[in-house]
XYZ file of N, CA and C in Angstrom:
513
model
N 138.347 3.141 110.627
C 138.339 3.225 109.088
C 140.190 3.308 108.799
N 140.593 4.003 109.711
C 142.123 4.164 109.440
C 142.934 2.730 109.835
N 142.759 1.865 110.422
C 143.327 0.722 110.679
C 143.206 -0.318 109.345
N 141.870 -0.279 109.150
C 142.308 -1.254 107.402
C 142.798 -0.089 106.110
N 143.165 1.383 106.550
C 143.724 2.037 105.421
C 145.471 1.338 105.781
N 145.912 2.156 106.252
C 147.225 1.732 106.618
C 147.816 -0.061 106.097
N 147.238 -0.647 106.438
C 147.665 -2.308 106.277
C 147.160 -2.515 104.588
N 146.306 -1.721 103.742
C 146.132 -1.864 102.157
C 147.183 -1.000 101.813
N 147.507 0.560 102.528
C 148.746 0.694 101.567
C 150.243 0.121 101.745
N 149.918 -0.321 102.902
C 151.617 -1.283 103.124
C 151.196 -2.421 102.205
N 150.786 -3.172 101.565
C 150.252 -4.451 101.161
C 150.548 -3.939 99.627
N 149.941 -2.492 99.325
C 150.270 -2.062 97.980
C 151.803 -1.695 97.809
N 152.035 -1.113 98.684
C 153.503 -0.772 98.465
C 154.502 -1.931 98.590
N 154.286 -3.000 99.083
C 154.584 -4.003 99.239
C 155.167 -4.955 97.309
N 153.577 -5.240 97.220
C 153.773 -5.346 96.070
C 154.504 -4.925 94.956
N 154.251 -3.081 94.621
C 154.677 -2.761 93.825
C 156.128 -2.708 93.758
N 156.615 -2.693 94.721
C 158.156 -3.241 94.972
C 158.519 -4.337 94.239
N 157.510 -5.367 95.184
C 158.076 -6.665 94.204
C 158.127 -6.938 92.804
N 156.824 -6.250 92.530
C 156.504 -5.978 90.834
C 158.310 -5.212 89.975
N 158.417 -4.399 90.861
C 159.787 -3.632 90.562
C 161.077 -4.656 90.442
N 161.211 -5.581 91.824
C 162.515 -6.155 91.942
C 162.370 -7.332 90.554
N 161.158 -8.032 90.335
C 160.938 -8.894 89.858
C 161.454 -8.309 88.028
N 160.922 -7.145 87.664
C 161.299 -6.564 86.409
C 162.733 -5.992 85.994
N 163.297 -5.907 87.364
C 164.463 -5.540 87.095
C 165.622 -7.315 86.708
N 164.739 -7.805 87.179
C 165.719 -8.966 86.870
C 165.448 -9.658 86.014
N 164.521 -9.642 85.572
C 164.386 -10.052 84.071
C 164.550 -9.551 82.819
N 164.686 -7.698 83.441
C 165.231 -6.931 82.201
C 166.773 -7.237 81.219
N 166.670 -6.960 80.681
C 167.984 -7.322 79.188
C 168.547 -5.782 79.193
N 169.957 -5.511 78.877
C 170.549 -4.682 78.795
C 169.805 -4.208 77.346
N 169.803 -2.762 77.239
C 169.903 -2.358 76.061
C 170.758 -2.995 74.473
N 171.738 -3.678 74.855
C 172.220 -3.654 73.522
C 171.659 -5.212 73.324
N 171.264 -6.311 74.087
C 171.189 -7.323 74.114
C 169.562 -7.491 73.460
N 169.141 -6.102 74.092
C 167.332 -6.081 73.415
C 167.586 -5.806 72.262
N 168.682 -4.890 71.940
C 168.335 -4.565 70.120
C 169.086 -5.622 69.552
N 170.014 -6.575 69.877
C 170.450 -7.589 69.109
C 169.457 -8.566 68.861
N 168.583 -9.181 69.902
C 167.092 -10.131 69.611
C 166.549 -9.378 69.135
N 166.095 -7.972 68.700
C 165.115 -7.273 68.060
C 165.488 -7.745 66.581
N 166.620 -7.093 66.534
C 167.141 -7.036 64.905
C 167.219 -8.037 64.176
N 167.514 -9.838 64.923
C 167.663 -11.185 64.054
C 166.308 -11.145 64.265
N 165.751 -10.988 65.066
C 164.141 -11.057 64.666
C 163.174 -10.395 63.517
N 163.745 -9.150 64.001
C 162.949 -8.316 62.662
C 163.067 -8.885 61.235
N 164.625 -9.382 60.514
C 164.638 -9.356 59.772
C 164.478 -10.809 59.573
N 164.050 -12.036 60.456
C 163.524 -13.239 60.218
C 161.811 -13.267 60.193
N 161.783 -12.144 60.925
C 159.904 -11.854 60.453
C 159.253 -11.511 59.121
N 160.507 -10.717 58.999
C 159.928 -9.995 57.286
C 160.055 -11.367 56.392
N 161.000 -11.877 56.735
C 161.187 -13.208 55.470
C 159.129 -14.296 55.445
N 159.683 -14.319 57.189
C 158.308 -15.061 57.248
C 156.714 -14.720 56.624
N 157.215 -12.952 57.041
C 155.874 -12.539 56.371
C 155.499 -12.156 55.062
N 156.542 -12.394 54.557
C 156.587 -12.345 52.962
C 156.306 -13.473 52.655
N 156.963 -14.719 53.190
C 156.054 -16.033 52.513
C 155.010 -16.164 52.841
N 153.797 -16.232 54.255
C 152.987 -16.270 53.961
C 152.430 -14.952 53.271
N 152.670 -14.380 53.125
C 151.755 -13.291 52.392
C 151.966 -13.896 50.976
N 152.746 -14.286 50.193
C 152.734 -15.283 49.061
C 152.171 -16.403 48.882
N 152.024 -16.910 49.970
C 150.696 -18.034 50.104
C 149.723 -17.660 50.051
N 149.487 -16.590 50.993
C 147.862 -16.151 50.746
C 147.512 -15.828 49.190
N 148.480 -14.857 48.918
C 148.011 -13.955 47.755
C 147.393 -15.330 46.408
N 148.310 -16.845 46.341
C 148.496 -17.569 45.479
C 146.902 -18.490 45.670
N 146.640 -18.649 47.125
C 145.259 -19.403 47.607
C 143.609 -18.371 47.175
N 144.463 -16.739 47.576
C 143.258 -15.995 46.984
C 142.818 -16.284 45.169
N 144.240 -15.894 44.586
C 143.748 -15.768 43.178
C 143.060 -17.327 43.078
N 143.646 -18.276 43.469
C 142.842 -19.818 42.662
C 141.663 -19.587 43.417
N 141.409 -19.103 45.110
C 139.831 -18.708 44.879
C 139.009 -18.487 44.385
N 139.785 -17.005 43.666
C 139.168 -16.214 42.987
C 138.588 -16.678 41.183
N 139.601 -17.651 40.931
C 139.612 -18.166 39.397
C 139.065 -17.053 38.508
N 140.080 -16.346 38.279
C 140.383 -15.074 37.469
C 139.922 -15.172 36.175
N 139.781 -14.487 35.318
C 139.882 -14.734 33.585
C 140.423 -13.692 33.346
N 140.848 -14.025 31.867
C 141.725 -13.342 31.582
C 141.945 -11.490 31.044
N 140.775 -10.932 31.744
C 140.250 -9.362 31.300
C 140.662 -9.378 32.820
N 140.631 -9.985 33.433
C 140.548 -9.731 35.090
C 142.250 -9.986 35.501
N 143.337 -10.304 34.887
C 144.263 -10.533 35.326
C 144.893 -9.187 35.746
N 144.816 -8.032 34.554
C 145.448 -6.722 34.627
C 145.154 -6.122 36.434
N 143.919 -6.150 36.664
C 143.424 -5.634 38.230
C 144.083 -6.534 39.144
N 144.338 -7.684 38.733
C 144.849 -8.518 39.888
C 146.489 -8.265 39.882
N 147.075 -7.896 38.902
C 148.724 -7.522 39.232
C 148.547 -6.982 39.471
N 147.840 -5.527 39.386
C 148.117 -4.412 40.193
C 147.802 -4.110 41.525
N 146.639 -5.202 41.644
C 146.447 -5.387 43.437
C 147.582 -5.869 43.852
N 148.228 -6.858 43.482
C 149.187 -7.567 44.085
C 150.557 -6.686 44.259
N 150.876 -6.116 43.247
C 151.918 -5.171 43.250
C 151.744 -3.674 43.991
N 150.360 -3.437 44.667
C 149.869 -2.563 45.335
C 150.284 -2.848 46.553
N 149.658 -4.397 47.432
C 150.254 -5.046 48.582
C 151.088 -5.257 49.374
N 152.451 -5.022 47.846
C 153.460 -5.248 48.516
C 153.931 -4.074 49.327
N 154.976 -4.480 50.468
C 155.783 -3.658 51.166
C 156.604 -2.569 50.404
N 156.580 -1.494 50.865
C 157.652 -0.744 50.246
C 159.124 -1.002 50.318
N 159.745 -0.948 48.905
C 161.166 -1.672 48.404
C 162.278 -1.600 49.900
N 162.077 -0.358 50.069
C 163.345 -0.105 50.753
C 162.982 -0.447 52.406
N 162.193 -0.971 52.593
C 161.297 -1.427 54.152
C 162.624 -2.374 54.690
N 163.134 -3.179 54.511
C 164.274 -4.175 55.116
C 165.848 -3.341 55.219
N 165.720 -2.430 54.351
C 166.810 -1.293 54.426
C 166.557 -0.756 55.904
N 164.814 0.014 55.722
C 164.720 0.775 56.872
C 164.745 0.450 58.207
N 164.499 -0.986 57.967
C 164.298 -1.449 59.056
C 165.856 -2.107 60.108
N 166.467 -2.253 59.060
C 167.552 -2.586 59.775
C 168.181 -2.069 60.725
N 168.985 -2.752 61.964
C 169.171 -1.857 63.121
C 170.279 -0.443 63.000
N 171.158 -0.512 62.149
C 171.717 0.454 62.035
C 171.104 1.696 61.256
N 170.350 1.371 60.724
C 169.599 2.736 60.081
C 168.620 3.151 60.938
N 168.060 2.295 61.891
C 166.993 2.742 62.687
C 167.906 3.984 63.971
N 169.149 3.444 63.735
C 170.139 3.864 64.811
C 170.424 4.993 64.551
N 170.885 5.436 63.094
C 171.097 6.907 62.455
C 169.859 7.643 62.886
N 168.636 7.037 62.370
C 167.092 8.152 62.575
C 167.234 8.240 63.565
N 167.494 7.576 64.804
C 167.715 7.702 66.301
C 168.505 8.963 66.514
N 169.488 8.907 65.632
C 170.421 9.802 65.988
C 170.162 11.149 65.455
N 169.398 11.128 64.341
C 168.975 12.275 63.358
C 167.854 12.838 64.296
N 166.980 12.264 64.656
C 165.955 12.824 65.518
C 166.561 13.621 67.050
N 167.269 12.955 67.631
C 167.798 13.596 69.154
C 168.676 14.869 68.712
N 168.954 15.054 67.264
C 169.266 16.628 67.040
C 168.508 17.165 66.907
N 167.515 16.880 65.972
C 166.093 18.094 66.017
C 165.638 18.518 67.159
N 164.930 19.492 66.949
C 164.244 20.265 67.556
C 162.616 19.641 67.689
N 161.725 19.756 68.648
C 160.787 19.164 68.776
C 160.012 19.819 67.013
N 159.951 21.107 66.812
C 159.058 21.119 65.541
C 159.730 20.597 64.180
N 161.203 20.172 64.487
C 161.330 19.392 63.116
C 161.049 18.017 63.584
N 161.186 17.352 64.604
C 160.720 15.728 64.483
C 159.152 16.010 64.509
N 158.618 17.123 64.735
C 157.181 16.961 64.170
C 157.335 17.234 62.418
N 157.726 17.927 62.093
C 157.752 18.005 60.170
C 158.349 16.530 60.005
N 159.288 15.484 60.504
C 159.696 14.443 60.155
C 158.986 13.362 60.303
N 158.371 13.629 61.337
C 157.170 12.244 61.941
C 155.754 12.795 61.094
N 155.641 13.921 60.254
C 154.382 14.326 59.194
C 155.008 14.029 57.737
N 155.888 13.987 57.376
C 156.443 13.512 56.377
C 156.082 12.442 56.441
N 157.288 11.721 56.873
C 157.033 9.713 57.206
C 155.373 9.199 56.959
N 154.417 9.869 57.849
C 152.882 9.263 57.802
C 152.782 9.791 56.483
N 152.680 10.666 56.035
C 152.691 11.303 54.485
C 153.101 9.883 53.336
N 153.812 9.645 53.884
C 154.700 8.131 53.031
C 153.385 7.602 53.222
N 153.324 6.877 54.213
C 152.534 6.078 54.609
C 151.035 5.884 54.277
N 150.667 7.471 53.921
C 148.976 7.619 53.812
C 148.990 7.412 52.561
N 150.329 7.853 51.583
C 150.434 7.540 50.082
C 150.481 6.595 49.601
N 150.722 5.603 50.339
C 151.310 4.021 50.279
C 149.682 3.202 50.557
N 149.086 3.919 51.425
C 147.762 3.159 51.968
C 146.455 3.469 50.819
N 146.665 4.681 50.025
C 145.733 5.129 49.255
C 146.214 4.764 47.751
N 147.333 4.365 47.510
C 147.714 3.242 46.360
C 147.192 1.953 46.409
N 147.146 1.504 47.455
C 146.616 0.308 48.208
C 145.317 -0.213 48.016
N 144.742 0.902 48.655
C 142.945 0.996 48.253
C 142.345 1.301 47.321
N 143.026 1.799 46.499
C 142.827 2.501 44.696
C 142.875 0.952 43.781
N 143.901 -0.125 44.158
C 144.193 -1.225 44.144
C 143.298 -2.314 43.845
N 142.977 -2.029 45.341
C 141.947 -2.612 45.744
C 140.534 -2.753 45.669
N 140.249 -1.604 45.255
C 138.732 -1.041 44.553
C 139.010 -1.291 43.206
N 139.661 -1.271 42.491
C 140.220 -1.642 41.241
C 140.000 -2.962 40.666
N 140.110 -4.004 41.715
C 140.217 -5.232 41.262
C 138.467 -5.676 41.842
N 138.244 -5.452 43.346
C 136.902 -5.566 43.474
C 135.735 -4.975 42.246
N 135.890 -4.026 41.467
C 135.378 -3.627 40.604
C 134.899 -4.597 39.443
N 136.237 -5.156 38.989
C 136.565 -5.790 38.345
C 136.394 -7.386 38.409
N 135.922 -7.975 39.634
C 135.402 -9.151 39.819
C 133.800 -9.512 39.426
N 133.352 -10.445 39.339
C 132.027 -11.218 39.039
C 131.408 -10.628 40.861
N 129.914 -10.485 41.002
C 129.284 -10.502 42.596
C 129.851 -11.786 43.109
N 130.348 -13.210 42.292
C 129.947 -14.042 42.978
C 131.618 -14.144 43.314
N 132.595 -13.649 42.925
C 134.179 -13.586 43.061
C 134.330 -12.543 43.669
N 133.244 -10.916 44.198
C 133.290 -10.379 45.073
C 133.175 -11.153 46.216
N 131.837 -11.812 46.487
C 131.878 -12.312 48.033
C 132.711 -13.775 48.446
N 133.600 -14.261 47.111
C 134.892 -14.840 47.915
C 135.903 -13.884 48.118
N 136.049 -12.497 47.783
C 137.016 -11.977 48.026
C 136.742 -11.154 49.581
N 135.277 -10.860 49.719
C 135.080 -10.450 51.002
C 135.216 -11.547 51.642
N 135.040 -12.914 51.883
C 135.189 -13.616 52.861
C 136.425 -14.399 52.933
N 137.581 -14.025 52.197
C 138.602 -14.050 52.105
C 139.433 -13.093 53.596
N 139.063 -11.840 52.808
C 140.003 -10.946 52.900
C 139.159 -9.777 54.289
N 138.215 -10.145 54.979
C 137.842 -9.654 55.952
C 137.447 -10.762 57.262
N 138.286 -11.511 57.007
C 137.906 -12.386 58.458
C 139.182 -13.014 59.136
N 140.206 -12.391 58.743
C 141.069 -12.741 59.248
C 142.316 -13.273 58.057
N 143.469 -13.880 58.591
C 144.278 -13.635 58.074
C 144.354 -14.956 57.317
N 144.108 -16.165 57.789
C 143.322 -17.545 56.947
C 142.360 -17.561 56.289
N 141.710 -16.295 56.581
C 140.259 -16.854 56.044
C 138.902 -17.183 57.004
N 139.565 -17.147 58.613
C 138.225 -17.811 59.157
C 138.558 -16.741 60.079
N 137.105 -16.290 60.397
C 136.997 -15.167 61.567
C 137.879 -15.377 62.941
N 137.813 -14.428 63.751
C 138.726 -14.625 65.221
C 137.724 -15.331 65.874
N 136.658 -15.352 66.194
C 135.252 -16.372 66.905
C 135.228 -17.580 66.103
N 135.422 -17.599 65.032
C 135.454 -19.069 64.138
C 136.799 -19.772 64.601
N 138.257 -18.945 64.993
C 139.244 -19.841 65.348
C 139.191 -20.313 66.958
N 137.570 -19.450 67.670
C 137.806 -20.115 69.018
C 138.499 -18.551 69.960
N 139.440 -17.803 69.271
C 139.889 -16.782 70.080
C 138.608 -15.662 70.176
N 139.682 -14.296 70.333
C 139.048 -13.095 70.357
C 139.748 -12.455 69.910
N 139.183 -11.470 68.597
C 139.711 -10.942 68.050
C 140.551 -9.595 68.844
N 141.348 -9.031 68.375
C 142.293 -7.610 68.877
C 141.462 -6.791 69.269
N 140.325 -6.517 68.854
C 139.534 -5.265 69.338
C 138.549 -5.671 70.184
N 138.226 -6.682 70.649
C 137.202 -7.371 71.023
C 137.487 -7.318 72.702
N 138.568 -7.120 73.256
C 138.644 -7.562 74.273
C 139.816 -8.664 74.681
């Protein structure tokens, strides 16, 4: 038994050591990583906004709304918008400032700050949920089916299985 155990331990040590060397060789400096992430963050936000506008227009066309439903639609679209200050909050300078503030805080202060941020996110989510329900109630049963099919099956209206891939939560 011991003759098998020692070689296995040696192999495990060599493999983990090799992985650490590979990780060290491919790692970027913190400054490089921040710059890279900051540039992509702004670009990603613009792309996400562009996609959201396109998907919203497609959904509106699919729903074929009547004039009485338009106020609920407008409230829904407004509620789906990200917070107005998101670009400013996502900026590299702002994140660095927030990090410095958090470092200067005690643990209870950090917990309080995180709870306040969570409360803001929860309030935004509640407003989105309320606007979604108000729109859904204003829709006819046929429109509700279109809404369900368009919003529950993924970003482009097709389910994960229909795209041939696995969903995030399916392993």
